[in-house]
PDB file of C-alpha atoms in Angstrom:
ATOM      1  CA  MET M   1       0.000   0.000   0.000  1.00 48.00           C
ATOM      2  CA  THR M   2       1.358   3.404  -0.947  1.00 50.00           C
ATOM      3  CA  VAL M   3       1.303   6.415   1.357  1.00 47.00           C
ATOM      4  CA  THR M   4      -1.456   7.912  -0.789  1.00 47.00           C
ATOM      5  CA  ASP M   5      -3.524   4.726  -0.488  1.00 53.00           C
ATOM      6  CA  ALA M   6      -3.006   4.659   3.269  1.00 51.00           C
ATOM      7  CA  ILE M   7      -4.097   8.260   3.672  1.00 52.00           C
ATOM      8  CA  GLY M   8      -7.148   7.584   1.535  1.00 54.00           C
ATOM      9  CA  ARG M   9      -8.037   4.536   3.636  1.00 58.00           C
ATOM     10  CA  ILE M  10      -7.722   6.528   6.858  1.00 60.00           C
ATOM     11  CA  ALA M  11      -9.955   9.231   5.409  1.00 58.00           C
ATOM     12  CA  GLN M  12     -12.486   6.549   4.477  1.00 61.00           C
ATOM     13  CA  ILE M  13     -12.487   5.201   8.034  1.00 63.00           C
ATOM     14  CA  GLN M  14     -12.940   8.707   9.392  1.00 59.00           C
ATOM     15  CA  ALA M  15     -15.894   9.278   7.096  1.00 61.00           C
ATOM     16  CA  THR M  16     -17.371   5.959   8.187  1.00 59.00           C
ATOM     17  CA  LEU M  17     -17.109   6.974  11.843  1.00 60.00           C
ATOM     18  CA  VAL M  18     -18.994  10.161  11.084  1.00 57.00           C
ATOM     19  CA  GLN M  19     -21.743   8.106   9.420  1.00 59.00           C
ATOM     20  CA  LEU M  20     -21.869   5.751  12.382  1.00 57.00           C
ATOM     21  CA  ASP M  21     -22.238   8.709  14.739  1.00 58.00           C
ATOM     22  CA  SER M  22     -25.198   9.827  12.653  1.00 55.00           C
ATOM     23  CA  VAL M  23     -26.747   6.359  12.779  1.00 51.00           C
ATOM     24  CA  THR M  24     -26.306   6.170  16.557  1.00 51.00           C
ATOM     25  CA  LYS M  25     -27.842   9.607  17.126  1.00 53.00           C
ATOM     26  CA  GLY M  26     -30.704   8.883  14.758  1.00 54.00           C
ATOM     27  CA  THR M  27     -31.458   5.612  16.495  1.00 49.00           C
ATOM     28  CA  ALA M  28     -31.501   7.265  19.910  1.00 48.00           C
ATOM     29  CA  THR M  29     -34.369   9.541  18.905  1.00 47.00           C
ATOM     30  CA  THR M  30     -36.621   6.693  17.725  1.00 45.00           C
ATOM     31  CA  THR M  31     -39.667   6.160  19.928  1.00 44.00           C
ATOM     32  CA  SER M  32     -39.627   2.368  19.783  1.00 45.00           C
ATOM     33  CA  THR M  33     -36.571   0.654  21.278  1.00 45.00           C
ATOM     34  CA  SER M  34     -36.991  -2.468  19.161  1.00 45.00           C
ATOM     35  CA  THR M  35     -37.483  -0.439  15.992  1.00 44.00           C
ATOM     36  CA  ALA M  36     -34.469   1.686  16.860  1.00 44.00           C
ATOM     37  CA  SER M  37     -32.258  -1.374  17.281  1.00 45.00           C
ATOM     38  CA  SER M  38     -33.420  -2.855  13.993  1.00 44.00           C
ATOM     39  CA  THR M  39     -32.992   0.378  12.041  1.00 44.00           C
ATOM     40  CA  GLY M  40     -29.624   1.132  13.609  1.00 46.00           C
ATOM     41  CA  ALA M  41     -28.408  -2.378  12.868  1.00 45.00           C
ATOM     42  CA  THR M  42     -29.515  -2.217   9.238  1.00 44.00           C
ATOM     43  CA  ASP M  43     -27.913   1.188   8.709  1.00 48.00           C
ATOM     44  CA  PHE M  44     -24.732   0.060  10.403  1.00 48.00           C
ATOM     45  CA  ALA M  45     -24.540  -3.088   8.284  1.00 47.00           C
ATOM     46  CA  SER M  46     -24.892  -0.983   5.153  1.00 47.00           C
ATOM     47  CA  VAL M  47     -22.136   1.406   6.217  1.00 47.00           C
ATOM     48  CA  LEU M  48     -19.881  -1.438   7.345  1.00 48.00           C
ATOM     49  CA  THR M  49     -20.317  -3.293   4.060  1.00 46.00           C
ATOM     50  CA  GLN M  50     -19.368  -0.186   2.079  1.00 47.00           C
ATOM     51  CA  ALA M  51     -16.367   0.532   4.293  1.00 46.00           C
ATOM     52  CA  LEU M  52     -15.045  -2.973   3.684  1.00 44.00           C
ATOM     53  CA  GLY M  53     -15.236  -2.487  -0.059  1.00 43.00           C
ATOM     54  CA  GLY M  54     -18.611  -4.130  -0.672  1.00 42.00           C
ATOM     55  CA  THR M  55     -21.891  -2.641  -1.732  1.00 39.00           C
ATOM     56  CA  SER M  56     -25.276  -2.132  -0.163  1.00 37.00           C
ATOM     57  CA  ASP M  57     -28.601  -1.923  -1.974  1.00 35.00           C
ATOM     58  CA  ALA M  58     -28.387   1.872  -1.816  1.00 32.00           C
ATOM     59  CA  THR M  59     -25.121   1.963  -3.756  1.00 34.00           C
ATOM     60  CA  VAL M  60     -26.152  -0.449  -6.482  1.00 40.00           C
ATOM     61  CA  GLY M  61     -27.446   0.971  -9.732  1.00 46.00           C
ATOM     62  CA  SER M  62     -31.182   1.377 -10.310  1.00 47.00           C
ATOM     63  CA  GLY M  63     -33.058  -1.789  -9.403  1.00 56.00           C
ATOM     64  CA  GLY M  64     -29.942  -3.599  -8.217  1.00 89.00           C
ATOM     65  CA  VAL M  65     -28.184  -3.470 -11.597  1.00 94.00           C
ATOM     66  CA  THR M  66     -24.936  -5.451 -11.818  1.00 95.00           C
ATOM     67  CA  GLY M  67     -22.074  -5.732 -14.258  1.00 96.00           C
ATOM     68  CA  ALA M  68     -23.645  -8.847 -15.749  1.00 96.00           C
ATOM     69  CA  ASP M  69     -26.742  -6.805 -16.568  1.00 96.00           C
ATOM     70  CA  VAL M  70     -24.591  -4.230 -18.349  1.00 97.00           C
ATOM     71  CA  VAL M  71     -22.993  -6.900 -20.530  1.00 98.00           C
ATOM     72  CA  ALA M  72     -26.334  -8.548 -21.285  1.00 97.00           C
ATOM     73  CA  ASP M  73     -27.857  -5.249 -22.375  1.00 98.00           C
ATOM     74  CA  ALA M  74     -24.828  -4.319 -24.486  1.00 98.00           C
ATOM     75  CA  LYS M  75     -25.150  -7.616 -26.366  1.00 98.00           C
ATOM     76  CA  LYS M  76     -28.586  -6.495 -27.567  1.00 97.00           C
ATOM     77  CA  TYR M  77     -26.832  -3.954 -29.775  1.00 98.00           C
ATOM     78  CA  LEU M  78     -24.395  -6.329 -31.454  1.00 98.00           C
ATOM     79  CA  GLY M  79     -24.586  -5.739 -35.191  1.00 98.00           C
ATOM     80  CA  VAL M  80     -25.878  -2.164 -34.926  1.00 98.00           C
ATOM     81  CA  PRO M  81     -23.934   0.002 -37.396  1.00 98.00           C
ATOM     82  CA  TYR M  82     -21.443   2.600 -36.206  1.00 98.00           C
ATOM     83  CA  VAL M  83     -22.862   6.096 -36.690  1.00 98.00           C
ATOM     84  CA  PHE M  84     -20.911   9.094 -35.436  1.00 97.00           C
ATOM     85  CA  GLY M  85     -23.055  10.828 -32.806  1.00 97.00           C
ATOM     86  CA  GLY M  86     -25.504   7.925 -32.771  1.00 97.00           C
ATOM     87  CA  THR M  87     -27.340   7.090 -29.560  1.00 96.00           C
ATOM     88  CA  SER M  88     -30.056   4.647 -30.655  1.00 96.00           C
ATOM     89  CA  ALA M  89     -30.508   1.146 -31.999  1.00 96.00           C
ATOM     90  CA  SER M  90     -30.413   2.545 -35.542  1.00 96.00           C
ATOM     91  CA  GLY M  91     -26.804   3.663 -35.099  1.00 98.00           C
ATOM     92  CA  LEU M  92     -24.280   4.103 -32.295  1.00 98.00           C
ATOM     93  CA  ASP M  93     -20.817   5.491 -31.741  1.00 98.00           C
ATOM     94  CA  CYS M  94     -18.584   4.238 -28.923  1.00 98.00           C
ATOM     95  CA  SER M  95     -19.812   6.603 -26.218  1.00 98.00           C
ATOM     96  CA  GLY M  96     -23.345   6.455 -27.567  1.00 98.00           C
ATOM     97  CA  LEU M  97     -23.324   2.692 -26.959  1.00 98.00           C
ATOM     98  CA  VAL M  98     -22.158   3.151 -23.367  1.00 98.00           C
ATOM     99  CA  GLN M  99     -24.747   5.835 -22.653  1.00 98.00           C
ATOM    100  CA  ARG M 100     -27.519   3.809 -24.328  1.00 98.00           C
ATOM    101  CA  VAL M 101     -26.753   0.648 -22.344  1.00 98.00           C
ATOM    102  CA  PHE M 102     -26.705   2.372 -18.971  1.00 98.00           C
ATOM    103  CA  LYS M 103     -29.807   4.390 -19.830  1.00 97.00           C
ATOM    104  CA  ASP M 104     -31.624   1.136 -20.634  1.00 97.00           C
ATOM    105  CA  LEU M 105     -30.771   0.044 -17.094  1.00 97.00           C
ATOM    106  CA  GLY M 106     -31.979   3.288 -15.509  1.00 96.00           C
ATOM    107  CA  ILE M 107     -28.551   4.840 -14.968  1.00 96.00           C
ATOM    108  CA  ASP M 108     -27.597   8.215 -16.420  1.00 96.00           C
ATOM    109  CA  VAL M 109     -24.017   8.667 -17.602  1.00 97.00           C
ATOM    110  CA  PRO M 110     -22.525  11.570 -19.606  1.00 97.00           C
ATOM    111  CA  ARG M 111     -22.761  11.542 -23.406  1.00 97.00           C
ATOM    112  CA  LEU M 112     -19.067  11.915 -24.248  1.00 98.00           C
ATOM    113  CA  VAL M 113     -16.070   9.721 -23.474  1.00 98.00           C
ATOM    114  CA  SER M 114     -14.489  12.560 -21.481  1.00 97.00           C
ATOM    115  CA  GLY M 115     -17.412  12.532 -19.042  1.00 97.00           C
ATOM    116  CA  GLN M 116     -17.879   8.777 -18.995  1.00 98.00           C
ATOM    117  CA  GLY M 117     -14.254   8.407 -17.952  1.00 97.00           C
ATOM    118  CA  THR M 118     -15.053  10.089 -14.628  1.00 97.00           C
ATOM    119  CA  VAL M 119     -18.115   8.134 -13.495  1.00 97.00           C
ATOM    120  CA  GLY M 120     -18.146   5.389 -10.874  1.00 96.00           C
ATOM    121  CA  THR M 121     -14.926   4.290  -9.222  1.00 96.00           C
ATOM    122  CA  GLU M 122     -11.564   3.628 -10.828  1.00 97.00           C
ATOM    123  CA  VAL M 123     -10.280   0.086 -11.305  1.00 97.00           C
ATOM    124  CA  PRO M 124      -6.464   0.006 -10.916  1.00 96.00           C
ATOM    125  CA  SER M 125      -5.596  -2.390 -13.721  1.00 96.00           C
ATOM    126  CA  LEU M 126      -6.951  -4.562 -16.504  1.00 96.00           C
ATOM    127  CA  ALA M 127      -6.264  -7.652 -14.391  1.00 96.00           C
ATOM    128  CA  GLN M 128      -8.889  -6.401 -11.935  1.00 96.00           C
ATOM    129  CA  ALA M 129     -11.498  -5.483 -14.553  1.00 97.00           C
ATOM    130  CA  GLN M 130     -14.868  -7.188 -14.203  1.00 97.00           C
ATOM    131  CA  PRO M 131     -17.786  -7.592 -16.619  1.00 97.00           C
ATOM    132  CA  GLY M 132     -19.669  -4.324 -17.011  1.00 97.00           C
ATOM    133  CA  ASP M 133     -16.661  -2.073 -16.360  1.00 98.00           C
ATOM    134  CA  ILE M 134     -16.023   0.588 -18.989  1.00 98.00           C
ATOM    135  CA  ILE M 135     -12.539   1.146 -20.377  1.00 98.00           C
ATOM    136  CA  VAL M 136     -11.322   4.424 -21.876  1.00 98.00           C
ATOM    137  CA  CYS M 137      -8.493   4.014 -24.371  1.00 98.00           C
ATOM    138  CA  ASN M 138      -6.855   5.568 -27.439  1.00 96.00           C
ATOM    139  CA  GLY M 139      -5.756   8.583 -25.466  1.00 97.00           C
ATOM    140  CA  GLY M 140      -9.301   9.250 -24.290  1.00 97.00           C
ATOM    141  CA  GLU M 141     -10.848   9.041 -27.758  1.00 97.00           C
ATOM    142  CA  HIS M 142     -12.504   5.611 -27.463  1.00 98.00           C
ATOM    143  CA  ILE M 143     -14.452   3.631 -24.874  1.00 98.00           C
ATOM    144  CA  VAL M 144     -15.383  -0.059 -24.624  1.00 98.00           C
ATOM    145  CA  ILE M 145     -17.396  -2.245 -22.265  1.00 98.00           C
ATOM    146  CA  TYR M 146     -15.495  -5.114 -20.670  1.00 98.00           C
ATOM    147  CA  ALA M 147     -17.520  -8.294 -21.203  1.00 98.00           C
ATOM    148  CA  GLY M 148     -15.363 -10.703 -19.183  1.00 96.00           C
ATOM    149  CA  ASP M 149     -13.312 -13.676 -20.395  1.00 95.00           C
ATOM    150  CA  GLY M 150     -10.884 -11.359 -22.163  1.00 96.00           C
ATOM    151  CA  LYS M 151     -13.511  -9.815 -24.424  1.00 98.00           C
ATOM    152  CA  VAL M 152     -14.963  -6.325 -24.924  1.00 98.00           C
ATOM    153  CA  ILE M 153     -18.038  -4.874 -26.610  1.00 98.00           C
ATOM    154  CA  HIS M 154     -17.664  -1.627 -28.534  1.00 98.00           C
ATOM    155  CA  ALA M 155     -18.754   0.433 -31.512  1.00 98.00           C
ATOM    156  CA  PRO M 156     -15.463   0.442 -33.455  1.00 97.00           C
ATOM    157  CA  SER M 157     -15.474   2.951 -36.306  1.00 96.00           C
ATOM    158  CA  GLU M 158     -17.211   4.133 -39.477  1.00 96.00           C
ATOM    159  CA  GLY M 159     -18.272   1.247 -41.708  1.00 96.00           C
ATOM    160  CA  ARG M 160     -18.247  -1.318 -38.896  1.00 97.00           C
ATOM    161  CA  ASN M 161     -20.823  -2.622 -36.421  1.00 98.00           C
ATOM    162  CA  VAL M 162     -21.080  -2.947 -32.654  1.00 98.00           C
ATOM    163  CA  SER M 163     -19.048  -6.061 -31.916  1.00 98.00           C
ATOM    164  CA  LEU M 164     -17.976  -8.510 -29.218  1.00 98.00           C
ATOM    165  CA  VAL M 165     -14.249  -9.003 -29.790  1.00 98.00           C
ATOM    166  CA  ASN M 166     -11.135 -10.246 -28.054  1.00 98.00           C
ATOM    167  CA  ASN M 167      -9.643  -7.523 -25.888  1.00 97.00           C
ATOM    168  CA  TRP M 168      -6.611  -6.078 -27.658  1.00 97.00           C
ATOM    169  CA  LEU M 169      -5.784  -3.560 -24.928  1.00 97.00           C
ATOM    170  CA  THR M 170      -2.976  -3.603 -22.395  1.00 97.00           C
ATOM    171  CA  ASP M 171      -2.662  -1.378 -19.347  1.00 97.00           C
ATOM    172  CA  SER M 172      -0.377   0.946 -21.297  1.00 96.00           C
ATOM    173  CA  ASP M 173      -3.187   1.541 -23.819  1.00 96.00           C
ATOM    174  CA  ILE M 174      -5.745   2.426 -21.164  1.00 98.00           C
ATOM    175  CA  VAL M 175      -6.542   5.887 -19.826  1.00 98.00           C
ATOM    176  CA  THR M 176      -8.898   4.664 -17.103  1.00 98.00           C
ATOM    177  CA  ILE M 177     -11.166   1.769 -16.171  1.00 98.00           C
ATOM    178  CA  ARG M 178     -14.401   2.722 -14.427  1.00 98.00           C
ATOM    179  CA  ARG M 179     -16.809   0.579 -12.408  1.00 97.00           C
ATOM    180  CA  VAL M 180     -20.265   2.120 -12.507  1.00 96.00           C
ATOM    181  CA  VAL M 181     -22.189  -0.807 -10.998  1.00 94.00           C
ATOM    182  CA  PRO M 182     -21.036  -3.710  -8.816  1.00 88.00           C
ATOM    183  CA  GLN M 183     -20.825  -7.385  -9.561  1.00 77.00           C
ATOM    184  CA  ALA M 184     -23.593  -9.577  -8.177  1.00 66.00           C
ATOM    185  CA  ALA M 185     -22.815 -10.407  -4.543  1.00 51.00           C
ATOM    186  CA  PRO M 186     -22.099 -14.094  -3.848  1.00 49.00           C
ATOM    187  CA  ALA M 187     -25.056 -15.782  -2.170  1.00 51.00           C
ATOM    188  CA  ALA M 188     -23.037 -16.482   0.980  1.00 43.00           C
ATOM    189  CA  ALA M 189     -21.968 -12.858   1.293  1.00 45.00           C
ATOM    190  CA  ALA M 190     -25.519 -11.638   0.739  1.00 50.00           C
ATOM    191  CA  ALA M 191     -26.794 -14.030   3.396  1.00 52.00           C
ATOM    192  CA  SER M 192     -24.085 -12.891   5.796  1.00 48.00           C
ATOM    193  CA  THR M 193     -25.007  -9.235   5.323  1.00 49.00           C
ATOM    194  CA  SER M 194     -28.696 -10.073   5.753  1.00 52.00           C
ATOM    195  CA  SER M 195     -27.938 -11.954   8.959  1.00 52.00           C
ATOM    196  CA  LEU M 196     -25.832  -9.071  10.249  1.00 50.00           C
ATOM    197  CA  SER M 197     -28.642  -6.623   9.532  1.00 49.00           C
ATOM    198  CA  SER M 198     -31.227  -8.708  11.399  1.00 53.00           C
ATOM    199  CA  THR M 199     -29.210  -9.734  14.453  1.00 51.00           C
ATOM    200  CA  LEU M 200     -26.841  -6.841  15.190  1.00 52.00           C
ATOM    201  CA  SER M 201     -27.861  -5.053  18.400  1.00 57.00           C
ATOM    202  CA  SER M 202     -27.167  -1.440  19.302  1.00 61.00           C
ATOM    203  CA  SER M 203     -24.480  -2.533  21.766  1.00 60.00           C
ATOM    204  CA  GLN M 204     -22.797  -4.613  19.079  1.00 60.00           C
ATOM    205  CA  SER M 205     -22.921  -1.639  16.737  1.00 60.00           C
ATOM    206  CA  ASP M 206     -21.196   0.429  19.407  1.00 66.00           C
ATOM    207  CA  ALA M 207     -18.559  -2.276  19.833  1.00 61.00           C
ATOM    208  CA  LEU M 208     -17.811  -2.362  16.121  1.00 60.00           C
ATOM    209  CA  ARG M 209     -17.727   1.426  16.051  1.00 65.00           C
ATOM    210  CA  SER M 210     -15.089   1.256  18.793  1.00 65.00           C
ATOM    211  CA  LEU M 211     -13.171  -1.212  16.639  1.00 61.00           C
ATOM    212  CA  PHE M 212     -13.131   1.284  13.777  1.00 58.00           C
ATOM    213  CA  THR M 213     -11.857   3.923  16.190  1.00 60.00           C
ATOM    214  CA  SER M 214      -9.062   1.601  17.319  1.00 61.00           C
ATOM    215  CA  MET M 215      -8.162   0.867  13.694  1.00 56.00           C
ATOM    216  CA  LEU M 216      -7.904   4.561  13.026  1.00 53.00           C
ATOM    217  CA  GLN M 217      -5.787   5.268  16.103  1.00 57.00           C
ATOM    218  CA  GLY M 218      -3.544   2.311  15.329  1.00 55.00           C
ATOM    219  CA  SER M 219      -2.987   3.232  11.661  1.00 47.00           C
ATOM    220  CA  SER M 220       0.629   4.044  10.832  1.00 47.00           C
ATOM    221  CA  LEU M 221       2.354   5.008   7.557  1.00 45.00           C
TER     222      LEU M 221
END
């Protein structure tokens, strides 16, 4: 971990503590003790999941959209001709395809590659790319959708069609990789989060909050 990564992680923990303070205070003002415990536990589980690098329902795209959904929707446009400025099934350019796919799934992204290259969270390398991630390449002039298994979907150029092709990119060709929606959570992880939400008491939330505090105080660079 670099110094920059460490500082970012500490800042994330600090932000999480602030959220936990808010959850605790909000729970204290609830009229029903049982309802307060349940609500506080659910909120805490959501915050904890996000802090550990996972996702909660609130952070997932519209309707619980996942990367697999992005790939499935993009495949609907295979064979559509490349049209510069195109944003519909009658013709698409590279960024038009990306915008169209996410719009189909209820997620708004910018129209141009320059804006699309700033959405979501950055993926450090191609080795960590997952289906549904978007990859900006060609010096910021082109964008593709990673389909998994070493393949990408894109609208290539004039005279060609939207295609599923072998990925020809290396990290040196890539400007940025962005993850707009998460992968589907494994069933075991989803069950674990559900169990945590239903069984975590206010006192347990406080204990875990103390653990985060200790982590923060014990962090060293």
